[in-house]
Coordinates of C-alpha atoms in Angstrom, one line a residue:
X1 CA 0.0 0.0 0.0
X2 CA 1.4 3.4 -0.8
X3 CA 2.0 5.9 2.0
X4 CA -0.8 8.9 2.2
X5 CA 2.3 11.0 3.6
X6 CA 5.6 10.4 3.1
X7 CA 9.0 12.5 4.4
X8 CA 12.1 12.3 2.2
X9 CA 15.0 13.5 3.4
X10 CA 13.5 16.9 4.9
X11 CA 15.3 19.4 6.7
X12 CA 14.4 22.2 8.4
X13 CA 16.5 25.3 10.2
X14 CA 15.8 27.9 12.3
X15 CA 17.8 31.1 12.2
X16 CA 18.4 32.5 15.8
X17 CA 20.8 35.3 17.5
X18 CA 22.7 32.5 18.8
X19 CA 23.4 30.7 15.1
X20 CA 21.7 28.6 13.1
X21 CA 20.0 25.7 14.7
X22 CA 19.4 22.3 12.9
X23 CA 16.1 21.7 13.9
X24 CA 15.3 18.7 11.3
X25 CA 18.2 16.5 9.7
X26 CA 17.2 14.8 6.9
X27 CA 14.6 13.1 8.4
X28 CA 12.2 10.7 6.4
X29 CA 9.3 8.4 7.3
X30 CA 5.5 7.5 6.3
X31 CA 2.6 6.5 7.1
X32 CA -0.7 4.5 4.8
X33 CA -4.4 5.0 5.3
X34 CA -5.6 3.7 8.2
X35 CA -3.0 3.2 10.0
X36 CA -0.9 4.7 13.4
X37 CA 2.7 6.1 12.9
X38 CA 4.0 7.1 16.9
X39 CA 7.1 9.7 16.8
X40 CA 8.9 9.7 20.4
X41 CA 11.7 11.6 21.5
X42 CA 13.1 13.9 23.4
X43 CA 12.2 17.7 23.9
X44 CA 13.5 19.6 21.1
X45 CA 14.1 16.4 18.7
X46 CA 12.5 17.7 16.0
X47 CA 9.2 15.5 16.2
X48 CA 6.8 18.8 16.4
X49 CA 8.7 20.7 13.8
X50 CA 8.5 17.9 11.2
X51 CA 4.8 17.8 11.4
X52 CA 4.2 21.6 11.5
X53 CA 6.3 21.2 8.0
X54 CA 3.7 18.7 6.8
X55 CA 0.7 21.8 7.1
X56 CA 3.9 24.0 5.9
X57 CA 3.0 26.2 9.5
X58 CA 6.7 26.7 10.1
X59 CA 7.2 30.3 11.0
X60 CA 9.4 31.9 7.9
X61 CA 11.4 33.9 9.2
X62 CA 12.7 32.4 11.4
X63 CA 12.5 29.1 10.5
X64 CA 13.3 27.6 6.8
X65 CA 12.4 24.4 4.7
X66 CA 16.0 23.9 3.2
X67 CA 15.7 20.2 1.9
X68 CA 13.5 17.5 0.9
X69 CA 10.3 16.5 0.0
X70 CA 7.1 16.1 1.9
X71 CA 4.7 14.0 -0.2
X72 CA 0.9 14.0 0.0
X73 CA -0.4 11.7 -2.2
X74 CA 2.6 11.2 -4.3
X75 CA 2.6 15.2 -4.7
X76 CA 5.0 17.4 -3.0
X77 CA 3.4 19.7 -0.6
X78 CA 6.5 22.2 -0.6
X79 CA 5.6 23.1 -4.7
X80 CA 1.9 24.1 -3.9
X81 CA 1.5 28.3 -3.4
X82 CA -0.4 28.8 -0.2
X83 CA -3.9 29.0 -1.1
X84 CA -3.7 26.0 -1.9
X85 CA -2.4 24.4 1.1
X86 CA -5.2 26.7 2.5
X87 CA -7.7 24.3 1.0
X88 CA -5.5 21.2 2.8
X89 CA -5.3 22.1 5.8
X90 CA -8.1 21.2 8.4
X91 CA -9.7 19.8 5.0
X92 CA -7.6 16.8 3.9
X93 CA -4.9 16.7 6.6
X94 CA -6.4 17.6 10.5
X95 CA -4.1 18.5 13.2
X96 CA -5.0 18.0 17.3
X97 CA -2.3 21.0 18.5
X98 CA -0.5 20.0 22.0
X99 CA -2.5 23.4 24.2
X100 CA -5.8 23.7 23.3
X101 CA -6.1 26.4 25.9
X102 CA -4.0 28.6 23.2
X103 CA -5.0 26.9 20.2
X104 CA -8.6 27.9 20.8
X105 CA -10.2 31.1 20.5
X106 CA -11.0 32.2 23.7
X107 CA -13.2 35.1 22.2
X108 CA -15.6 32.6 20.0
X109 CA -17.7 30.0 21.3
X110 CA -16.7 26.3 20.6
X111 CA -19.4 26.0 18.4
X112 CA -18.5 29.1 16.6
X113 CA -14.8 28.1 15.7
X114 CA -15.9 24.1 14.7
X115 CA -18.5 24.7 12.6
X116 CA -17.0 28.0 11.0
X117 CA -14.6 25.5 9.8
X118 CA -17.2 23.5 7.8
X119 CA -18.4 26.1 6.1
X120 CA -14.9 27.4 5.4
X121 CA -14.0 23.8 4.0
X122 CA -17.2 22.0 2.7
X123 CA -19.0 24.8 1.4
X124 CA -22.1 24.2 3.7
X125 CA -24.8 26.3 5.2
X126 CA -24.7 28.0 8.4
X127 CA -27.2 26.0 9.8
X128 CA -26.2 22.4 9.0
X129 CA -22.8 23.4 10.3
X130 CA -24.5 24.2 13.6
X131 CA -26.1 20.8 13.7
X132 CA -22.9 18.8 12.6
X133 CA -21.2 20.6 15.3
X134 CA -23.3 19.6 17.9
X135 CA -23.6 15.8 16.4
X136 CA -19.6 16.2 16.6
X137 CA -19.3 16.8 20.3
X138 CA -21.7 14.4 20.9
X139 CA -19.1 12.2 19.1
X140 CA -16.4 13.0 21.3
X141 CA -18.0 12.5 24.5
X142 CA -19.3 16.0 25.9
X143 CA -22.8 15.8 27.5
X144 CA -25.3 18.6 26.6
X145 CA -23.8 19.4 23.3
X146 CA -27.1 21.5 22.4
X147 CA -25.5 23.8 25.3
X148 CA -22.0 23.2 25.5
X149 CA -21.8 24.4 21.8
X150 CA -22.7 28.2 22.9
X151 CA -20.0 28.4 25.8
X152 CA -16.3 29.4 25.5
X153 CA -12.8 27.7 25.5
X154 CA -12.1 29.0 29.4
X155 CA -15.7 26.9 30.3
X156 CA -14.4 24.0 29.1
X157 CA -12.3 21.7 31.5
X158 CA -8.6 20.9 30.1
X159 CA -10.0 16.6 28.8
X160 CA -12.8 18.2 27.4
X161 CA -11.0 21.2 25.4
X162 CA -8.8 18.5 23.8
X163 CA -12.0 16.8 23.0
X164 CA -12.9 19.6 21.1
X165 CA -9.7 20.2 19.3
X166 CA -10.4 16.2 17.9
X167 CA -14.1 17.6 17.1
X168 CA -12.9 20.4 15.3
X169 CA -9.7 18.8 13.8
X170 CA -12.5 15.8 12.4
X171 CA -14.8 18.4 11.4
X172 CA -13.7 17.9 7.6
X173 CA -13.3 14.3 7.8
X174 CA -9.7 14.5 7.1
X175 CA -7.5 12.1 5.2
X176 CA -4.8 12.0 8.1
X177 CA -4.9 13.3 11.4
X178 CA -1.9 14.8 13.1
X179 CA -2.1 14.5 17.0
X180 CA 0.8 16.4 18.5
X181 CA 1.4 15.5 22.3
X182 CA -2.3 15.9 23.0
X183 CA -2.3 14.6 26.0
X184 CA 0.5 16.0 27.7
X185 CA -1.1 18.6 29.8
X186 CA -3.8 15.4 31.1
X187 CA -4.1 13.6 33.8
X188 CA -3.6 9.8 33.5
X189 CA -7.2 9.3 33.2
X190 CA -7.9 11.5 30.7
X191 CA -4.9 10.6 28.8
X192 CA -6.5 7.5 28.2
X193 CA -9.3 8.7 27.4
X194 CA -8.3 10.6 24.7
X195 CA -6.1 7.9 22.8
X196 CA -9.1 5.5 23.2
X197 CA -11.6 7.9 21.5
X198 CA -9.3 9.1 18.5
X199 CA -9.0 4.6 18.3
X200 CA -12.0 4.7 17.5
X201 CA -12.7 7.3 15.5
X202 CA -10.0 6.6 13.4
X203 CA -11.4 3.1 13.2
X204 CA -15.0 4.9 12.1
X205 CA -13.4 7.4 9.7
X206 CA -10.4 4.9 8.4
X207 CA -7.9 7.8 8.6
X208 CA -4.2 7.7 9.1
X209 CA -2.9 9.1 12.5
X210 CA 0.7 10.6 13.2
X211 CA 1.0 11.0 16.8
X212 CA 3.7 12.8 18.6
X213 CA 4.8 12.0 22.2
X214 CA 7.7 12.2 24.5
X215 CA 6.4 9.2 26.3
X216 CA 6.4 5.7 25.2
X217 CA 3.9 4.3 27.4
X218 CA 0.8 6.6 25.9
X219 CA 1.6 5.0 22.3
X220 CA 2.3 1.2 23.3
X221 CA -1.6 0.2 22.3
X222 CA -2.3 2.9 19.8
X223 CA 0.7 2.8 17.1
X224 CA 1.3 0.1 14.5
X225 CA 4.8 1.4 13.6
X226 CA 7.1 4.1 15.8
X227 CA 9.3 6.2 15.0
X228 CA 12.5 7.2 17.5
X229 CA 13.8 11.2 16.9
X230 CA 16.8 12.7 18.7
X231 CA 18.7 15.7 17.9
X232 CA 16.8 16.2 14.6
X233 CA 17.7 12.5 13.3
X234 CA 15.6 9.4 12.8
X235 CA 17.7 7.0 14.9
X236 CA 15.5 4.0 15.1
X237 CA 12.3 2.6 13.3
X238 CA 9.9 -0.4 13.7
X239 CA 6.5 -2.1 14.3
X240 CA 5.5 -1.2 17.7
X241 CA 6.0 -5.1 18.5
X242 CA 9.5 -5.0 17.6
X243 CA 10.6 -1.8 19.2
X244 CA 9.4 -2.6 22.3
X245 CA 10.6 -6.3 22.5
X246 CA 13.6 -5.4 20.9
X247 CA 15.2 -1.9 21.3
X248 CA 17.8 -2.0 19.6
X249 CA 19.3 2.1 19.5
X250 CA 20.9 3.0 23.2
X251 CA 18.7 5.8 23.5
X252 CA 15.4 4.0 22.7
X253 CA 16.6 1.6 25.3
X254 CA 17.3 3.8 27.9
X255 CA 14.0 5.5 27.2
X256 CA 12.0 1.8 27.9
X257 CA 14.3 1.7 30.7
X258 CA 13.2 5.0 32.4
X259 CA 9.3 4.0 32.4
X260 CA 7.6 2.2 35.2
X261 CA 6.7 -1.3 34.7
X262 CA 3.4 -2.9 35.8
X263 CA 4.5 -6.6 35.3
X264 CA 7.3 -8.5 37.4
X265 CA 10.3 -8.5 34.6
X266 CA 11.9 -5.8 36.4
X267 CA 12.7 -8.0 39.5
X268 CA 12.8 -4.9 41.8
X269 CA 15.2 -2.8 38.9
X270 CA 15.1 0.7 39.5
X271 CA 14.4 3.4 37.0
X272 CA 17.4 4.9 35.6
X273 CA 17.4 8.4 34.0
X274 CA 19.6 9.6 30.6
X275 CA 22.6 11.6 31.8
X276 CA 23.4 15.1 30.3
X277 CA 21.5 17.1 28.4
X278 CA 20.7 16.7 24.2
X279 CA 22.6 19.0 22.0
X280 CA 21.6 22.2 21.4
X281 CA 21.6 22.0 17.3
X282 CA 23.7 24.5 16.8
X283 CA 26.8 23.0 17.4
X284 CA 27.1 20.1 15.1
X285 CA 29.7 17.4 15.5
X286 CA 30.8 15.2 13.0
X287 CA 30.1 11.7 15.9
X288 CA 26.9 10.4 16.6
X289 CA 24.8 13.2 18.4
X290 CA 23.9 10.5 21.1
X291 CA 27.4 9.7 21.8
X292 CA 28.1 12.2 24.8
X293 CA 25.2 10.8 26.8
X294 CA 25.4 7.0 25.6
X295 CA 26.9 4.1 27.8
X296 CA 27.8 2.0 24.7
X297 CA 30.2 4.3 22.9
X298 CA 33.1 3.5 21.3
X299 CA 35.6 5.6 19.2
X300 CA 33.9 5.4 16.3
X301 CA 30.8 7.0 17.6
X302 CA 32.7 10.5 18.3
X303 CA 34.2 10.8 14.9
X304 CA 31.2 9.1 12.7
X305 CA 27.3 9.9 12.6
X306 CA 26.0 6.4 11.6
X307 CA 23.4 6.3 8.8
X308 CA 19.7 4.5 9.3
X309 CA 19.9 1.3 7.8
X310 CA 17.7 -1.6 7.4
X311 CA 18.9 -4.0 11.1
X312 CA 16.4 -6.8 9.5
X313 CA 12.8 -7.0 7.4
X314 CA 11.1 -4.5 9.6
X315 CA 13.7 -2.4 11.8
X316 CA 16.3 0.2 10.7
X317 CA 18.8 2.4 13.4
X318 CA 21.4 4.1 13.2
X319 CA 24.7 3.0 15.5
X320 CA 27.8 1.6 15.5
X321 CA 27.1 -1.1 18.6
X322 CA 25.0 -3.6 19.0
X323 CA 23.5 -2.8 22.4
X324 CA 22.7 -7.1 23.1
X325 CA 27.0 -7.4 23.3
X326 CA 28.1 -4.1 23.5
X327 CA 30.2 -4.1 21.0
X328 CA 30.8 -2.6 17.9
X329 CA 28.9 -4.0 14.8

């Protein structure tokens, strides 16, 4: 099946007082109809920045598409003029932003900024965008959507403003929905929630999902492949099955290895953190970006930025060790 969005080799920087940082490194992934691709990492790895390129919402200046391709359909959305990703966005390819509290309107009603939407997008009337909004929140689980519809973003509850970020951002019945962190500002509860509702509306609607995270746990159920970011850089891909059963990058391990476990496998192991701090992207050395912080470096690593390559049918990283012997592949 061919992807509905595919990265190739994009790369983005941003142009600051301090120098130029690499915010994006060449990264490229995909994902097909219908199915889940999770991006973890890090703060500042890039995951947030590659989707904003994907509804071309990077801020120019400061920031800058300088390579690649983002393809939509087989078409390359960096070659379309802007009113025509105009008609994309929210239309074709939804995005669930990670503070609803300031990607909301606090001036408009709910209502007001959902259905204004639909009429932007689908051509409809006032009126039957009015009754598709309320059908919509009914959708994603808030009570007394006849009334809710006429209050503002500040009377909404933190779970149930991200419920209507998902109602707005499947107002269009988009192709692919973007979900970055969504649930990071929740509670547990809510958290799960939230991924359990956009499973099943994804199931209902048959759409593709990109969802960004810093946390591994929130995606273990919901992705079918992941993807691991740091420092800008792809540096490990695979079904979620295989990622977590077999982590096979140092800094994907050491992520698994900093989550709490609910099963007995641990046998009373404590949780260990990641030393240091990630690079700053300004400063780019010609190693492995991971190498400062890793506990399976060897010389190679400082001098050498490994590449991603295929590690078997359905798993690609990018190092020099193999993190099972500890020694260099």
């Amino acid at each position: 099946m061919d992807p509905i969005v595919a990265l190739d080799h994009l790369e983005v920087k941003f142009d600051t007082l301090d120098g130029v940082v690499n915010a994006v490194n060449g990264v490229s992934y995909s994902v097909e109809s219908g199915r889940t691709l999770g991006i973890v990492g890090e703060s500042g790895c890039g995951k947030s920045v590659s989707v904003l390129s994907i509804m071309r919402l990077i801020p120019n200046p400061p920031g800058r598409i300088t390579g690649g391709k983002i393809l939509f359909r087989g078409k390359n959305l960096l070659e379309y003029p802007e009113n025509k990703m105009e008609q994309i966005r929210g239309a074709e390819i939804g995005m669930i932003f990670q503070d609803p509290m300031t990607s909301l309107n606090p001036v408009l009603t709910i209502g007001k900024q959902i259905s204004e939407t639909m009429v932007v997008n689908n051509g409809i009337t006032k009126e039957e965008a009015d009754d598709r909004t309320i059908k919509l929140l009914d959708m994603v689980g808030i009570a007394n959507p006849e009334e809710r519809v006429k209050e503002y973003p500040h009377q909404f509850s933190g779970g149930m403003r991200q419920r209507a970020m998902i109602a707005m951002a499947l107002s269009c019945r988009p192709d692919i929905l973007i979900a970055d962190e969504p649930t990071t500002s929740l509670d547990v509860t809510i958290q799960a929630q939230i991924v359990d509702l956009v499973k099943r509306l994804q199931a209902e609607f048959g759409m593709a999902v990109i969802w960004i995270t810093h946390d591994l746990g929130v995606v273990a159920e919901l992705a079918d492949r992941m993807v691991v970011m740091y420092a800008g850089y792809v540096i490990e891909e695979a079904n979620v099955y295989e990622l977590y059963g077999n982590p096979s990058h140092p800094y994907t391990l050491a992520l698994l290895k900093s989550l709490p476990r609910v099963d007995a496998s641990r046998g009373g192991e404590r949780l260990t953190s990641i030393p240091g701090f990630p690079p700053d992207g300004i400063t780019v050395s010609p190693g492995c970006p991971f190498a400062p912080r890793c506990s399976f470096t060897v010389d190679r690593c400082r001098h050498e930025n490994p590449q991603l390559i295929d590690f078997n049918s359905d798993h690609k990283i990018a190092c020099w060790v193999d993190v099972t012997t500890g020694k260099e592949r």
